[in-house]
Amino acid sequence: YKELFMFHVVVISYNLLQKDQEFLETKEFAAVFLDEAQHIKNPGSVRTISAKAIRARARYALTGTPIENCLGELWSLFDFVLPGYLFGYARFKEEIEKPIMETSSETALASLKSRIAPFMLRRTKDEVLKQLPPKTEQVSVCPMYEEQQEAYLSVLSFFDSSLLPAIQRDGVQKHSIELLAALTRLRQICCHPGLALEKFATAASGKMDLLFEIMNQSVDGGHKTLVFSQFTGMLDLIEARMRDEGFSCLRLDGSTNVRDRGKIVNHFNDDPEM
């Protein structure tokens, strides 16, 4: 660690930041930059506490997804960049978050915007890499199969009868976690019903069949294909079917060793058989 501070720039992962917090917080940095700063969106997490323990004369947070679920995530980012600027979380929640989320308070929203605007630099898509040609998007719509629709409607009916009355009684904020879980479950069924309900593990998926129809056309045309999914379980199903149908494939997800990622990307780019 003595050698660490012989250099002008120190690059460290969030995991190492947690592990070596006690040492790092004894030093003062000229500036600290958090890339993918949504990793500290949970104010009470060990990762967030470790990041906020680092002493620096200037702090910056870079993220493409500053808010995903609630305004508390925005507060956590600002509590890193400017500790105390948006008050303590209890006061922020009472004066800003609850009025905006529960009553759509224009006054609270205007107050929040005026406070954070001077400290935010936002880059829009129109400002990024203007030399590239316009992006071409093709939206393919497919219906759910009968079993898939059955699974979707059964889950929707369950949440309508159990979650909806609770939200109407207590408000959305008190049941935000359950609502997010319900929406996630429905999204999973749209991908493949087996992701959400075990009894539908062998059911067909309209989305899966459409994916392989597009992939076959792509491969026949001599093209390589990137497939993204938020659900690793869906990647499991796609990968298994790819191998069954004779496709060669590589996989990158959160469990992939960081040291191996570059090799996998290079293999995908350079191997003509991929």
Tab-separated table of C-alpha atoms in Angstrom:
chain	number	residue	atom	x	y	z
A	1	TYR	CA	0.000	0.000	0.000
A	2	LYS	CA	2.918	2.380	0.497
A	3	GLU	CA	3.656	2.041	-3.211
A	4	LEU	CA	0.040	2.863	-3.991
A	5	PHE	CA	0.525	6.528	-3.184
A	6	MET	CA	3.586	6.904	-5.391
A	7	PHE	CA	1.167	7.290	-8.323
A	8	HIS	CA	-1.016	10.198	-9.403
A	9	VAL	CA	-4.139	8.079	-9.971
A	10	VAL	CA	-5.429	5.079	-8.017
A	11	VAL	CA	-8.097	2.896	-9.643
A	12	ILE	CA	-9.972	0.551	-7.317
A	13	SER	CA	-13.066	-1.643	-7.488
A	14	TYR	CA	-16.053	-1.327	-5.183
A	15	ASN	CA	-15.278	-4.721	-3.669
A	16	LEU	CA	-11.718	-3.684	-2.781
A	17	LEU	CA	-13.048	-0.385	-1.475
A	18	GLN	CA	-15.148	-2.309	1.044
A	19	LYS	CA	-12.335	-4.678	1.924
A	20	ASP	CA	-9.695	-1.959	2.429
A	21	GLN	CA	-11.879	0.803	3.820
A	22	GLU	CA	-10.002	1.070	7.105
A	23	PHE	CA	-6.742	1.820	5.294
A	24	LEU	CA	-8.133	4.067	2.572
A	25	GLU	CA	-10.081	6.312	4.921
A	26	THR	CA	-6.832	7.261	6.683
A	27	LYS	CA	-5.645	8.997	3.483
A	28	GLU	CA	-6.881	12.166	1.826
A	29	PHE	CA	-7.272	12.360	-1.941
A	30	ALA	CA	-7.386	15.458	-4.111
A	31	ALA	CA	-10.504	14.093	-5.790
A	32	VAL	CA	-12.518	10.899	-5.843
A	33	PHE	CA	-14.645	9.793	-8.799
A	34	LEU	CA	-17.306	7.081	-8.516
A	35	ASP	CA	-18.067	5.473	-11.859
A	36	GLU	CA	-21.359	3.549	-12.076
A	37	ALA	CA	-22.325	5.463	-8.939
A	38	GLN	CA	-25.683	3.716	-8.721
A	39	HIS	CA	-23.728	1.143	-6.711
A	40	ILE	CA	-24.140	3.472	-3.713
A	41	LYS	CA	-27.868	4.115	-4.211
A	42	ASN	CA	-28.724	2.208	-1.010
A	43	PRO	CA	-27.794	4.547	1.874
A	44	GLY	CA	-27.423	1.737	4.404
A	45	SER	CA	-25.319	-0.696	2.367
A	46	VAL	CA	-21.734	-1.518	3.320
A	47	ARG	CA	-20.598	-0.401	-0.125
A	48	THR	CA	-22.188	3.027	0.314
A	49	ILE	CA	-20.756	3.474	3.794
A	50	SER	CA	-17.288	2.532	2.517
A	51	ALA	CA	-17.464	5.022	-0.353
A	52	LYS	CA	-18.619	7.859	1.886
A	53	ALA	CA	-15.806	7.152	4.341
A	54	ILE	CA	-13.155	8.156	1.783
A	55	ARG	CA	-11.786	11.640	2.428
A	56	ALA	CA	-11.298	13.894	-0.598
A	57	ARG	CA	-11.249	17.622	-1.348
A	58	ALA	CA	-13.581	17.104	-4.312
A	59	ARG	CA	-16.111	14.376	-5.068
A	60	TYR	CA	-17.787	13.345	-8.305
A	61	ALA	CA	-20.387	10.697	-9.135
A	62	LEU	CA	-20.942	9.396	-12.682
A	63	THR	CA	-23.971	7.289	-13.504
A	64	GLY	CA	-26.391	6.563	-16.304
A	65	THR	CA	-29.132	5.398	-13.909
A	66	PRO	CA	-29.285	7.848	-10.986
A	67	ILE	CA	-32.817	6.900	-9.910
A	68	GLU	CA	-34.435	3.509	-10.431
A	69	ASN	CA	-36.928	3.038	-7.609
A	70	CYS	CA	-37.185	6.080	-5.323
A	71	LEU	CA	-35.793	9.545	-4.627
A	72	GLY	CA	-33.831	8.101	-1.721
A	73	GLU	CA	-31.343	6.842	-4.316
A	74	LEU	CA	-30.770	10.406	-5.546
A	75	TRP	CA	-30.302	11.536	-1.952
A	76	SER	CA	-27.656	8.851	-1.411
A	77	LEU	CA	-25.660	10.055	-4.447
A	78	PHE	CA	-25.791	13.652	-3.274
A	79	ASP	CA	-24.888	12.618	0.249
A	80	PHE	CA	-21.649	11.294	-1.233
A	81	VAL	CA	-20.927	14.316	-3.452
A	82	LEU	CA	-22.094	16.997	-1.006
A	83	PRO	CA	-22.676	15.475	2.442
A	84	GLY	CA	-25.521	17.241	4.245
A	85	TYR	CA	-26.536	19.396	1.267
A	86	LEU	CA	-29.903	17.623	0.949
A	87	PHE	CA	-30.248	17.392	4.753
A	88	GLY	CA	-30.284	14.085	6.611
A	89	TYR	CA	-32.332	11.357	4.987
A	90	ALA	CA	-35.177	11.544	7.529
A	91	ARG	CA	-35.720	15.251	6.806
A	92	PHE	CA	-35.279	14.769	3.032
A	93	LYS	CA	-37.854	11.989	3.046
A	94	GLU	CA	-40.359	14.039	5.049
A	95	GLU	CA	-39.959	17.357	3.199
A	96	ILE	CA	-39.083	16.243	-0.335
A	97	GLU	CA	-39.526	12.540	-1.110
A	98	LYS	CA	-42.930	11.866	0.465
A	99	PRO	CA	-44.657	14.984	-0.911
A	100	ILE	CA	-43.375	14.237	-4.422
A	101	MET	CA	-44.039	10.490	-4.411
A	102	GLU	CA	-47.350	10.511	-2.530
A	103	THR	CA	-49.037	13.777	-3.528
A	104	SER	CA	-47.050	14.870	-6.624
A	105	SER	CA	-46.233	18.141	-4.879
A	106	GLU	CA	-45.101	20.713	-7.455
A	107	THR	CA	-43.608	22.851	-4.684
A	108	ALA	CA	-41.413	20.040	-3.365
A	109	LEU	CA	-40.402	19.043	-6.894
A	110	ALA	CA	-39.442	22.614	-7.795
A	111	SER	CA	-37.437	22.902	-4.571
A	112	LEU	CA	-35.540	19.685	-5.322
A	113	LYS	CA	-34.807	20.679	-8.926
A	114	SER	CA	-33.495	24.099	-7.910
A	115	ARG	CA	-31.193	22.528	-5.330
A	116	ILE	CA	-29.634	19.848	-7.494
A	117	ALA	CA	-29.503	21.639	-10.877
A	118	PRO	CA	-26.260	23.611	-10.206
A	119	PHE	CA	-24.391	20.409	-9.400
A	120	MET	CA	-25.528	18.147	-12.222
A	121	LEU	CA	-23.979	17.841	-15.670
A	122	ARG	CA	-26.213	15.870	-18.015
A	123	ARG	CA	-25.226	14.574	-21.423
A	124	THR	CA	-28.063	13.674	-23.765
A	125	LYS	CA	-27.983	11.123	-26.560
A	126	ASP	CA	-27.918	13.912	-29.149
A	127	GLU	CA	-24.540	15.028	-27.805
A	128	VAL	CA	-22.898	11.601	-27.963
A	129	LEU	CA	-20.819	10.535	-30.976
A	130	LYS	CA	-22.535	12.660	-33.585
A	131	GLN	CA	-20.344	11.154	-36.310
A	132	LEU	CA	-22.187	7.824	-36.053
A	133	PRO	CA	-25.107	7.172	-38.414
A	134	PRO	CA	-28.617	7.276	-36.960
A	135	LYS	CA	-29.558	4.228	-34.938
A	136	THR	CA	-31.924	1.847	-36.693
A	137	GLU	CA	-34.501	0.138	-34.512
A	138	GLN	CA	-36.884	-2.603	-35.530
A	139	VAL	CA	-39.573	-3.558	-33.070
A	140	SER	CA	-40.889	-7.110	-33.405
A	141	VAL	CA	-44.139	-7.880	-31.614
A	142	CYS	CA	-45.166	-11.398	-30.710
A	143	PRO	CA	-48.208	-12.754	-28.872
A	144	MET	CA	-48.014	-14.919	-25.784
A	145	TYR	CA	-48.715	-18.591	-26.211
A	146	GLU	CA	-51.731	-20.067	-24.417
A	147	GLU	CA	-49.807	-21.403	-21.396
A	148	GLN	CA	-47.805	-18.201	-21.187
A	149	GLN	CA	-50.965	-16.136	-21.153
A	150	GLU	CA	-52.464	-18.441	-18.510
A	151	ALA	CA	-49.420	-17.885	-16.280
A	152	TYR	CA	-49.536	-14.113	-16.812
A	153	LEU	CA	-53.238	-13.811	-15.998
A	154	SER	CA	-52.946	-16.015	-12.906
A	155	VAL	CA	-50.161	-13.869	-11.453
A	156	LEU	CA	-51.944	-10.647	-12.441
A	157	SER	CA	-55.134	-11.863	-10.768
A	158	PHE	CA	-53.236	-12.722	-7.584
A	159	PHE	CA	-51.682	-9.269	-7.327
A	160	ASP	CA	-54.970	-7.554	-8.217
A	161	SER	CA	-56.666	-9.306	-5.303
A	162	SER	CA	-53.869	-8.974	-2.737
A	163	LEU	CA	-51.606	-6.035	-3.583
A	164	LEU	CA	-54.009	-3.548	-5.175
A	165	PRO	CA	-56.272	-3.241	-2.089
A	166	ALA	CA	-53.206	-2.718	0.101
A	167	ILE	CA	-51.939	0.068	-2.186
A	168	GLN	CA	-55.361	1.722	-2.214
A	169	ARG	CA	-55.430	1.535	1.580
A	170	ASP	CA	-51.852	2.525	2.486
A	171	GLY	CA	-50.490	4.301	-0.594
A	172	VAL	CA	-47.914	3.229	-3.178
A	173	GLN	CA	-44.863	4.230	-1.125
A	174	LYS	CA	-45.526	1.686	1.626
A	175	HIS	CA	-45.797	-1.134	-0.891
A	176	SER	CA	-43.189	-0.063	-3.451
A	177	ILE	CA	-41.094	-3.210	-2.945
A	178	GLU	CA	-44.082	-5.518	-3.431
A	179	LEU	CA	-45.165	-3.531	-6.503
A	180	LEU	CA	-41.696	-3.787	-8.020
A	181	ALA	CA	-41.687	-7.536	-7.327
A	182	ALA	CA	-45.082	-7.905	-9.027
A	183	LEU	CA	-43.988	-5.993	-12.126
A	184	THR	CA	-40.771	-8.004	-12.285
A	185	ARG	CA	-42.711	-11.271	-12.078
A	186	LEU	CA	-44.968	-10.219	-14.937
A	187	ARG	CA	-41.967	-9.161	-17.033
A	188	GLN	CA	-40.376	-12.548	-16.427
A	189	ILE	CA	-43.474	-14.332	-17.661
A	190	CYS	CA	-43.391	-12.223	-20.830
A	191	CYS	CA	-39.868	-13.563	-21.396
A	192	HIS	CA	-40.636	-17.144	-20.401
A	193	PRO	CA	-43.281	-18.376	-17.923
A	194	GLY	CA	-40.812	-20.818	-16.376
A	195	LEU	CA	-38.798	-17.899	-14.970
A	196	ALA	CA	-41.625	-17.016	-12.595
A	197	LEU	CA	-43.577	-20.256	-12.087
A	198	GLU	CA	-41.872	-23.632	-11.826
A	199	LYS	CA	-44.887	-25.563	-13.100
A	200	PHE	CA	-44.490	-23.756	-16.440
A	201	ALA	CA	-40.802	-24.660	-16.783
A	202	THR	CA	-41.433	-26.675	-19.957
A	203	ALA	CA	-43.972	-24.243	-21.445
A	204	ALA	CA	-43.315	-22.528	-24.752
A	205	SER	CA	-42.463	-18.843	-25.002
A	206	GLY	CA	-43.493	-16.621	-27.890
A	207	LYS	CA	-40.594	-14.294	-27.198
A	208	MET	CA	-38.084	-17.152	-27.168
A	209	ASP	CA	-39.321	-18.531	-30.471
A	210	LEU	CA	-39.217	-15.080	-32.074
A	211	LEU	CA	-35.663	-14.592	-30.786
A	212	PHE	CA	-34.495	-17.785	-32.465
A	213	GLU	CA	-36.312	-16.919	-35.663
A	214	ILE	CA	-34.385	-13.629	-35.795
A	215	MET	CA	-31.134	-15.329	-34.837
A	216	ASN	CA	-31.457	-17.906	-37.590
A	217	GLN	CA	-31.975	-15.137	-40.135
A	218	SER	CA	-28.945	-13.279	-38.765
A	219	VAL	CA	-26.660	-16.311	-38.841
A	220	ASP	CA	-27.837	-17.272	-42.334
A	221	GLY	CA	-26.814	-13.772	-43.407
A	222	GLY	CA	-23.331	-14.240	-41.960
A	223	HIS	CA	-23.868	-11.905	-39.005
A	224	LYS	CA	-23.006	-12.218	-35.343
A	225	THR	CA	-25.677	-11.472	-32.758
A	226	LEU	CA	-25.623	-9.937	-29.281
A	227	VAL	CA	-28.475	-10.969	-26.998
A	228	PHE	CA	-29.184	-9.035	-23.804
A	229	SER	CA	-31.437	-9.965	-20.904
A	230	GLN	CA	-31.866	-8.538	-17.424
A	231	PHE	CA	-32.621	-12.018	-16.102
A	232	THR	CA	-29.785	-14.534	-15.813
A	233	GLY	CA	-32.410	-17.273	-15.724
A	234	MET	CA	-33.484	-16.236	-19.218
A	235	LEU	CA	-29.851	-16.388	-20.336
A	236	ASP	CA	-29.713	-19.949	-18.979
A	237	LEU	CA	-32.706	-20.925	-21.106
A	238	ILE	CA	-31.385	-19.156	-24.212
A	239	GLU	CA	-27.916	-20.672	-23.834
A	240	ALA	CA	-29.297	-24.198	-23.405
A	241	ARG	CA	-31.463	-23.896	-26.519
A	242	MET	CA	-28.583	-22.406	-28.503
A	243	ARG	CA	-26.425	-25.407	-27.781
A	244	ASP	CA	-29.297	-27.797	-28.523
A	245	GLU	CA	-29.791	-26.161	-31.919
A	246	GLY	CA	-26.101	-26.104	-32.774
A	247	PHE	CA	-25.300	-22.424	-32.290
A	248	SER	CA	-21.863	-21.513	-30.970
A	249	CYS	CA	-22.132	-18.961	-28.202
A	250	LEU	CA	-20.246	-17.088	-25.508
A	251	ARG	CA	-21.681	-15.627	-22.337
A	252	LEU	CA	-20.933	-12.593	-20.189
A	253	ASP	CA	-22.797	-11.903	-16.969
A	254	GLY	CA	-22.136	-10.744	-13.426
A	255	SER	CA	-20.508	-14.039	-12.454
A	256	THR	CA	-17.896	-13.824	-15.227
A	257	ASN	CA	-14.409	-13.280	-13.838
A	258	VAL	CA	-13.268	-9.727	-14.580
A	259	ARG	CA	-9.951	-11.044	-15.921
A	260	ASP	CA	-11.759	-13.251	-18.430
A	261	ARG	CA	-14.088	-10.643	-19.880
A	262	GLY	CA	-11.572	-9.152	-22.300
A	263	LYS	CA	-10.678	-12.615	-23.588
A	264	ILE	CA	-14.325	-13.441	-24.195
A	265	VAL	CA	-14.953	-10.158	-26.050
A	266	ASN	CA	-11.856	-10.649	-28.199
A	267	HIS	CA	-12.877	-14.248	-28.950
A	268	PHE	CA	-16.321	-13.041	-30.069
A	269	ASN	CA	-14.830	-10.306	-32.256
A	270	ASP	CA	-11.940	-12.271	-33.786
A	271	ASP	CA	-13.177	-15.856	-34.170
A	272	PRO	CA	-14.886	-16.213	-37.584
A	273	GLU	CA	-16.777	-19.256	-36.277
A	274	MET	CA	-18.556	-17.152	-33.672
